[in-house]
């Protein structure tokens, strides 16, 4: 075996390498260029298996592989490749094998031999610099020559791009993405403006593009750098929930955080406006706001669509509302509370209605009643919620099918577009949207665009929960505009059943300290365990999960218990808790590395994006059934449904022994455990604690510092989100024929 160390020309230390001829492609994924290939070692003649970012290789190519040998329990000896370089053959026989391997169109065994007979060791040079001379070879006419030239140029372009990018420390996986984006023009585009990578290529942000630009000698005061930096900041700002940012704050942050000369920012903003990347407009607060263009269009269009829909006639015009409500009460053998009565009455009268209320206030009941009322009059009803779990709960409550909003609007992941829109509206008389606090500005745009003139829309949600993960504060902005009817449900029904979870959720929401209303611990379903030291908090959580809860309440350790924590970092943050609990609950050694953690068989995982091809949705929790490492596949069991993921798709999954409060929105769990520590100071807010507590159905346990708990309950000052939907709704309702 030709095995050496520390001889890599790129000085990749502690790497082994070997050289061989690609014999066969065992597995190839074009999305992330992951490949498993069979290689004939040039020195020993043995067949070896190499794995890594190798999918762009072809049989017949001679390649030098850098990395390390590993022993896979299931698949045996493999070479895990970190980097590779193509080496052109050094013999005429090698060149014949290389050309006849099939990756160059128009050349098989016969023509490979004829070409090498004519040009010998100069063959590769002829192909690269003077391919017209191939016409000298018997049998190669114009058509075959054209095919050979095109195929060789593509092969050489890929090589040139990969080598160029790797010279700037860009991994082969990113290099493959860049090539698929720009094709043969990749090198030229990057040399002209490396910051285009941040704008055009998924996964490459400003920081990486800036590092590449610096290595290429681009000056820090480059206008292109300023433009890319501004887009980077606006994207971060959007990810933090804002729809716009004050121009003065943006300029200061760009100068301070990214070291962009302050005097170059106005010109950079002007250039970005000219190509329609951004908008700068006056907002209702009196500030000048900078928007990403798509976010501005969404916010403006939503306000107009709300006015458009609200101005049309309702489906149930002229019915006897009071009689209908009495019939619904009789059907269900109930007497509606004052708030529920108003909610149902308004649902039968209003074109757009907002119904809000905390846990136990009857939101589920009123949805069911609204559905029953519309069904009595033959109304066509659509139900939807932002997440898969929320839509399943809505379906169970209303006794009819509910969908995610994306599925309702017929989202096509391949084109990243919705089939339902202003020219193909939803076919329904009433649209009921649950968990409306989770809707962000971009999803709301697509939702309202799909609502036709005959459809009434009812938004149901808890406005005291955390706002959407995405940009905007849609539900609160609609309520605060005071242009739409709002019914607030305040009477607490579940409290009569003695639920301490419901009682304390409302106490937290009112700024009051939690209480225990039951004398006997076995009658309680809400506990606060006082621990001040973060290490003690984590130890207590480990004990609760592994023994105490199962012993006392009988809950299944993995499927029934969910840890919800305020932050990613820290001793009791998501990352550390997941690693700790994975080691305790699933100590398997084998797995697939991904980012900062390892996926193992039997791991508890969460889907973090909606995937409509696989029919799994944001918030769905499953367990890894098996890992087929050699094929690069992970199979996850979601409540009996087996879903297959390829390596590049694993970004859609995270470990889920512990999750953030934001990721828990729209879901419910039998048991919730939440750590509270002053390490989480920045996140300790009333609505965050309230949201976490309301996720628990049968048991909630808080573990932590009493001062941290008190601070969270008292802190009702939510971090301001810069949004202007409220102002735009008011403007739309108060203006006639006014344009932006």
PDB file of N, CA and C in Angstrom, residues 85-140:
ATOM      1  N   UNK A  85      -7.263  15.322  -5.491  1.00  0.00           N
ATOM      2  CA  UNK A  85      -6.833  16.028  -6.705  1.00  0.00           C
ATOM      3  C   UNK A  85      -6.696  15.019  -7.838  1.00  0.00           C
ATOM      4  N   UNK A  86      -7.134  15.454  -9.020  1.00  0.00           N
ATOM      5  CA  UNK A  86      -7.060  14.581 -10.193  1.00  0.00           C
ATOM      6  C   UNK A  86      -5.645  14.626 -10.759  1.00  0.00           C
ATOM      7  N   UNK A  87      -5.121  13.468 -11.058  1.00  0.00           N
ATOM      8  CA  UNK A  87      -3.772  13.360 -11.619  1.00  0.00           C
ATOM      9  C   UNK A  87      -3.905  12.718 -12.994  1.00  0.00           C
ATOM     10  N   UNK A  88      -3.446  13.398 -14.027  1.00  0.00           N
ATOM     11  CA  UNK A  88      -3.545  12.809 -15.357  1.00  0.00           C
ATOM     12  C   UNK A  88      -2.553  11.653 -15.488  1.00  0.00           C
ATOM     13  N   UNK A  89      -2.925  10.607 -16.215  1.00  0.00           N
ATOM     14  CA  UNK A  89      -2.086   9.406 -16.319  1.00  0.00           C
ATOM     15  C   UNK A  89      -0.691   9.722 -16.852  1.00  0.00           C
ATOM     16  N   UNK A  90       0.292   8.930 -16.386  1.00  0.00           N
ATOM     17  CA  UNK A  90       1.677   9.150 -16.795  1.00  0.00           C
ATOM     18  C   UNK A  90       2.174   8.172 -17.834  1.00  0.00           C
ATOM     19  N   UNK A  91       1.284   7.303 -18.352  1.00  0.00           N
ATOM     20  CA  UNK A  91       1.668   6.347 -19.392  1.00  0.00           C
ATOM     21  C   UNK A  91       0.624   6.381 -20.500  1.00  0.00           C
ATOM     22  N   UNK A  92       1.011   5.917 -21.695  1.00  0.00           N
ATOM     23  CA  UNK A  92       0.067   5.880 -22.803  1.00  0.00           C
ATOM     24  C   UNK A  92      -1.091   4.933 -22.494  1.00  0.00           C
ATOM     25  N   UNK A  93      -0.802   3.807 -21.840  1.00  0.00           N
ATOM     26  CA  UNK A  93      -1.867   2.880 -21.465  1.00  0.00           C
ATOM     27  C   UNK A  93      -2.845   3.550 -20.498  1.00  0.00           C
ATOM     28  N   UNK A  94      -2.293   4.314 -19.557  1.00  0.00           N
ATOM     29  CA  UNK A  94      -3.130   5.029 -18.597  1.00  0.00           C
ATOM     30  C   UNK A  94      -4.018   6.051 -19.279  1.00  0.00           C
ATOM     31  N   UNK A  95      -3.478   6.747 -20.286  1.00  0.00           N
ATOM     32  CA  UNK A  95      -4.265   7.750 -21.009  1.00  0.00           C
ATOM     33  C   UNK A  95      -5.394   7.069 -21.780  1.00  0.00           C
ATOM     34  N   UNK A  96      -5.086   5.896 -22.393  1.00  0.00           N
ATOM     35  CA  UNK A  96      -6.130   5.155 -23.122  1.00  0.00           C
ATOM     36  C   UNK A  96      -7.258   4.757 -22.168  1.00  0.00           C
ATOM     37  N   UNK A  97      -6.884   4.227 -20.994  1.00  0.00           N
ATOM     38  CA  UNK A  97      -7.904   3.837 -20.006  1.00  0.00           C
ATOM     39  C   UNK A  97      -8.711   5.052 -19.542  1.00  0.00           C
ATOM     40  N   UNK A  98      -8.024   6.157 -19.365  1.00  0.00           N
ATOM     41  CA  UNK A  98      -8.661   7.394 -18.909  1.00  0.00           C
ATOM     42  C   UNK A  98      -9.677   7.883 -19.939  1.00  0.00           C
ATOM     43  N   UNK A  99      -9.285   7.946 -21.201  1.00  0.00           N
ATOM     44  CA  UNK A  99     -10.165   8.465 -22.248  1.00  0.00           C
ATOM     45  C   UNK A  99     -11.326   7.525 -22.545  1.00  0.00           C
ATOM     46  N   UNK A 100     -11.101   6.223 -22.393  1.00  0.00           N
ATOM     47  CA  UNK A 100     -12.133   5.243 -22.762  1.00  0.00           C
ATOM     48  C   UNK A 100     -13.085   4.909 -21.614  1.00  0.00           C
ATOM     49  N   UNK A 101     -12.946   5.612 -20.473  1.00  0.00           N
ATOM     50  CA  UNK A 101     -13.750   5.275 -19.291  1.00  0.00           C
ATOM     51  C   UNK A 101     -15.205   5.674 -19.438  1.00  0.00           C
ATOM     52  N   UNK A 102     -15.528   6.502 -20.428  1.00  0.00           N
ATOM     53  CA  UNK A 102     -16.929   6.816 -20.698  1.00  0.00           C
ATOM     54  C   UNK A 102     -17.381   8.205 -20.322  1.00  0.00           C
ATOM     55  N   UNK A 103     -16.547   8.976 -19.614  1.00  0.00           N
ATOM     56  CA  UNK A 103     -17.013  10.301 -19.194  1.00  0.00           C
ATOM     57  C   UNK A 103     -16.830  11.361 -20.289  1.00  0.00           C
ATOM     58  N   UNK A 104     -16.069  11.031 -21.358  1.00  0.00           N
ATOM     59  CA  UNK A 104     -15.928  11.965 -22.479  1.00  0.00           C
ATOM     60  C   UNK A 104     -16.763  11.430 -23.639  1.00  0.00           C
ATOM     61  N   UNK A 105     -17.801  12.178 -23.967  1.00  0.00           N
ATOM     62  CA  UNK A 105     -18.705  11.759 -25.031  1.00  0.00           C
ATOM     63  C   UNK A 105     -17.953  11.659 -26.355  1.00  0.00           C
ATOM     64  N   UNK A 106     -18.180  10.558 -27.072  1.00  0.00           N
ATOM     65  CA  UNK A 106     -17.574  10.401 -28.396  1.00  0.00           C
ATOM     66  C   UNK A 106     -16.300   9.602 -28.403  1.00  0.00           C
ATOM     67  N   UNK A 107     -15.790   9.241 -27.202  1.00  0.00           N
ATOM     68  CA  UNK A 107     -14.546   8.461 -27.144  1.00  0.00           C
ATOM     69  C   UNK A 107     -14.806   7.153 -26.400  1.00  0.00           C
ATOM     70  N   UNK A 108     -14.629   6.023 -27.122  1.00  0.00           N
ATOM     71  CA  UNK A 108     -14.677   4.704 -26.505  1.00  0.00           C
ATOM     72  C   UNK A 108     -13.307   4.062 -26.631  1.00  0.00           C
ATOM     73  N   UNK A 109     -13.244   2.757 -26.482  1.00  0.00           N
ATOM     74  CA  UNK A 109     -11.956   2.055 -26.556  1.00  0.00           C
ATOM     75  C   UNK A 109     -11.249   2.294 -27.887  1.00  0.00           C
ATOM     76  N   UNK A 110     -11.991   2.164 -28.987  1.00  0.00           N
ATOM     77  CA  UNK A 110     -11.381   2.266 -30.319  1.00  0.00           C
ATOM     78  C   UNK A 110     -10.770   3.641 -30.544  1.00  0.00           C
ATOM     79  N   UNK A 111     -11.573   4.686 -30.275  1.00  0.00           N
ATOM     80  CA  UNK A 111     -11.067   6.037 -30.544  1.00  0.00           C
ATOM     81  C   UNK A 111     -10.012   6.470 -29.528  1.00  0.00           C
ATOM     82  N   UNK A 112     -10.089   5.959 -28.296  1.00  0.00           N
ATOM     83  CA  UNK A 112      -9.049   6.275 -27.316  1.00  0.00           C
ATOM     84  C   UNK A 112      -7.696   5.755 -27.813  1.00  0.00           C
ATOM     85  N   UNK A 113      -7.689   4.533 -28.343  1.00  0.00           N
ATOM     86  CA  UNK A 113      -6.435   3.959 -28.858  1.00  0.00           C
ATOM     87  C   UNK A 113      -5.938   4.741 -30.068  1.00  0.00           C
ATOM     88  N   UNK A 114      -6.851   5.105 -30.992  1.00  0.00           N
ATOM     89  CA  UNK A 114      -6.440   5.852 -32.189  1.00  0.00           C
ATOM     90  C   UNK A 114      -5.846   7.214 -31.820  1.00  0.00           C
ATOM     91  N   UNK A 115      -6.477   7.888 -30.836  1.00  0.00           N
ATOM     92  CA  UNK A 115      -5.998   9.222 -30.440  1.00  0.00           C
ATOM     93  C   UNK A 115      -4.607   9.119 -29.837  1.00  0.00           C
ATOM     94  N   UNK A 116      -4.396   8.125 -28.961  1.00  0.00           N
ATOM     95  CA  UNK A 116      -3.093   7.993 -28.302  1.00  0.00           C
ATOM     96  C   UNK A 116      -2.038   7.512 -29.300  1.00  0.00           C
ATOM     97  N   UNK A 117      -2.426   6.671 -30.263  1.00  0.00           N
ATOM     98  CA  UNK A 117      -1.487   6.258 -31.313  1.00  0.00           C
ATOM     99  C   UNK A 117      -1.000   7.469 -32.104  1.00  0.00           C
ATOM    100  N   UNK A 118      -1.899   8.456 -32.285  1.00  0.00           N
ATOM    101  CA  UNK A 118      -1.543   9.643 -33.076  1.00  0.00           C
ATOM    102  C   UNK A 118      -0.747  10.653 -32.263  1.00  0.00           C
ATOM    103  N   UNK A 119      -1.119  10.858 -30.986  1.00  0.00           N
ATOM    104  CA  UNK A 119      -0.503  11.964 -30.227  1.00  0.00           C
ATOM    105  C   UNK A 119       0.342  11.512 -29.037  1.00  0.00           C
ATOM    106  N   UNK A 120       0.258  10.241 -28.666  1.00  0.00           N
ATOM    107  CA  UNK A 120       1.100   9.739 -27.587  1.00  0.00           C
ATOM    108  C   UNK A 120       0.904  10.498 -26.285  1.00  0.00           C
ATOM    109  N   UNK A 121       2.024  10.810 -25.609  1.00  0.00           N
ATOM    110  CA  UNK A 121       1.968  11.478 -24.313  1.00  0.00           C
ATOM    111  C   UNK A 121       1.523  12.940 -24.418  1.00  0.00           C
ATOM    112  N   UNK A 122       1.389  13.454 -25.637  1.00  0.00           N
ATOM    113  CA  UNK A 122       0.910  14.830 -25.828  1.00  0.00           C
ATOM    114  C   UNK A 122      -0.616  14.901 -25.894  1.00  0.00           C
ATOM    115  N   UNK A 123      -1.292  13.754 -25.732  1.00  0.00           N
ATOM    116  CA  UNK A 123      -2.748  13.699 -25.920  1.00  0.00           C
ATOM    117  C   UNK A 123      -3.496  14.691 -25.028  1.00  0.00           C
ATOM    118  N   UNK A 124      -3.193  14.708 -23.742  1.00  0.00           N
ATOM    119  CA  UNK A 124      -3.908  15.603 -22.810  1.00  0.00           C
ATOM    120  C   UNK A 124      -3.681  17.054 -23.201  1.00  0.00           C
ATOM    121  N   UNK A 125      -2.462  17.381 -23.574  1.00  0.00           N
ATOM    122  CA  UNK A 125      -2.128  18.753 -23.977  1.00  0.00           C
ATOM    123  C   UNK A 125      -2.896  19.144 -25.238  1.00  0.00           C
ATOM    124  N   UNK A 126      -3.027  18.219 -26.198  1.00  0.00           N
ATOM    125  CA  UNK A 126      -3.775  18.471 -27.432  1.00  0.00           C
ATOM    126  C   UNK A 126      -5.252  18.727 -27.112  1.00  0.00           C
ATOM    127  N   UNK A 127      -5.819  17.884 -26.252  1.00  0.00           N
ATOM    128  CA  UNK A 127      -7.218  18.058 -25.862  1.00  0.00           C
ATOM    129  C   UNK A 127      -7.465  19.427 -25.245  1.00  0.00           C
ATOM    130  N   UNK A 128      -6.535  19.900 -24.446  1.00  0.00           N
ATOM    131  CA  UNK A 128      -6.726  21.149 -23.721  1.00  0.00           C
ATOM    132  C   UNK A 128      -6.453  22.374 -24.577  1.00  0.00           C
ATOM    133  N   UNK A 129      -5.420  22.316 -25.426  1.00  0.00           N
ATOM    134  CA  UNK A 129      -4.972  23.532 -26.104  1.00  0.00           C
ATOM    135  C   UNK A 129      -5.269  23.571 -27.597  1.00  0.00           C
ATOM    136  N   UNK A 130      -5.367  22.419 -28.247  1.00  0.00           N
ATOM    137  CA  UNK A 130      -5.567  22.423 -29.701  1.00  0.00           C
ATOM    138  C   UNK A 130      -6.458  21.253 -30.108  1.00  0.00           C
ATOM    139  N   UNK A 131      -7.709  21.210 -29.575  1.00  0.00           N
ATOM    140  CA  UNK A 131      -8.582  20.044 -29.816  1.00  0.00           C
ATOM    141  C   UNK A 131      -8.952  19.845 -31.275  1.00  0.00           C
ATOM    142  N   UNK A 132      -8.827  20.911 -32.116  1.00  0.00           N
ATOM    143  CA  UNK A 132      -9.160  20.767 -33.537  1.00  0.00           C
ATOM    144  C   UNK A 132      -8.294  19.705 -34.197  1.00  0.00           C
ATOM    145  N   UNK A 133      -7.097  19.453 -33.652  1.00  0.00           N
ATOM    146  CA  UNK A 133      -6.191  18.475 -34.250  1.00  0.00           C
ATOM    147  C   UNK A 133      -6.709  17.039 -34.125  1.00  0.00           C
ATOM    148  N   UNK A 134      -7.719  16.840 -33.283  1.00  0.00           N
ATOM    149  CA  UNK A 134      -8.304  15.501 -33.195  1.00  0.00           C
ATOM    150  C   UNK A 134      -8.900  15.073 -34.529  1.00  0.00           C
ATOM    151  N   UNK A 135      -9.183  16.052 -35.376  1.00  0.00           N
ATOM    152  CA  UNK A 135      -9.681  15.757 -36.715  1.00  0.00           C
ATOM    153  C   UNK A 135      -8.680  14.979 -37.540  1.00  0.00           C
ATOM    154  N   UNK A 136      -7.415  14.955 -37.110  1.00  0.00           N
ATOM    155  CA  UNK A 136      -6.391  14.188 -37.815  1.00  0.00           C
ATOM    156  C   UNK A 136      -6.542  12.682 -37.578  1.00  0.00           C
ATOM    157  N   UNK A 137      -7.333  12.317 -36.577  1.00  0.00           N
ATOM    158  CA  UNK A 137      -7.504  10.900 -36.230  1.00  0.00           C
ATOM    159  C   UNK A 137      -8.562  10.281 -37.132  1.00  0.00           C
ATOM    160  N   UNK A 138      -8.284   9.158 -37.771  1.00  0.00           N
ATOM    161  CA  UNK A 138      -9.245   8.519 -38.674  1.00  0.00           C
ATOM    162  C   UNK A 138     -10.581   8.235 -37.974  1.00  0.00           C
ATOM    163  N   UNK A 139     -11.672   8.645 -38.622  1.00  0.00           N
ATOM    164  CA  UNK A 139     -13.010   8.359 -38.114  1.00  0.00           C
ATOM    165  C   UNK A 139     -13.618   9.468 -37.280  1.00  0.00           C
ATOM    166  N   UNK A 140     -12.801  10.448 -36.880  1.00  0.00           N
ATOM    167  CA  UNK A 140     -13.351  11.554 -36.081  1.00  0.00           C
ATOM    168  C   UNK A 140     -13.780  12.678 -37.026  1.00  0.00           C
TER     169      UNK A 140
END
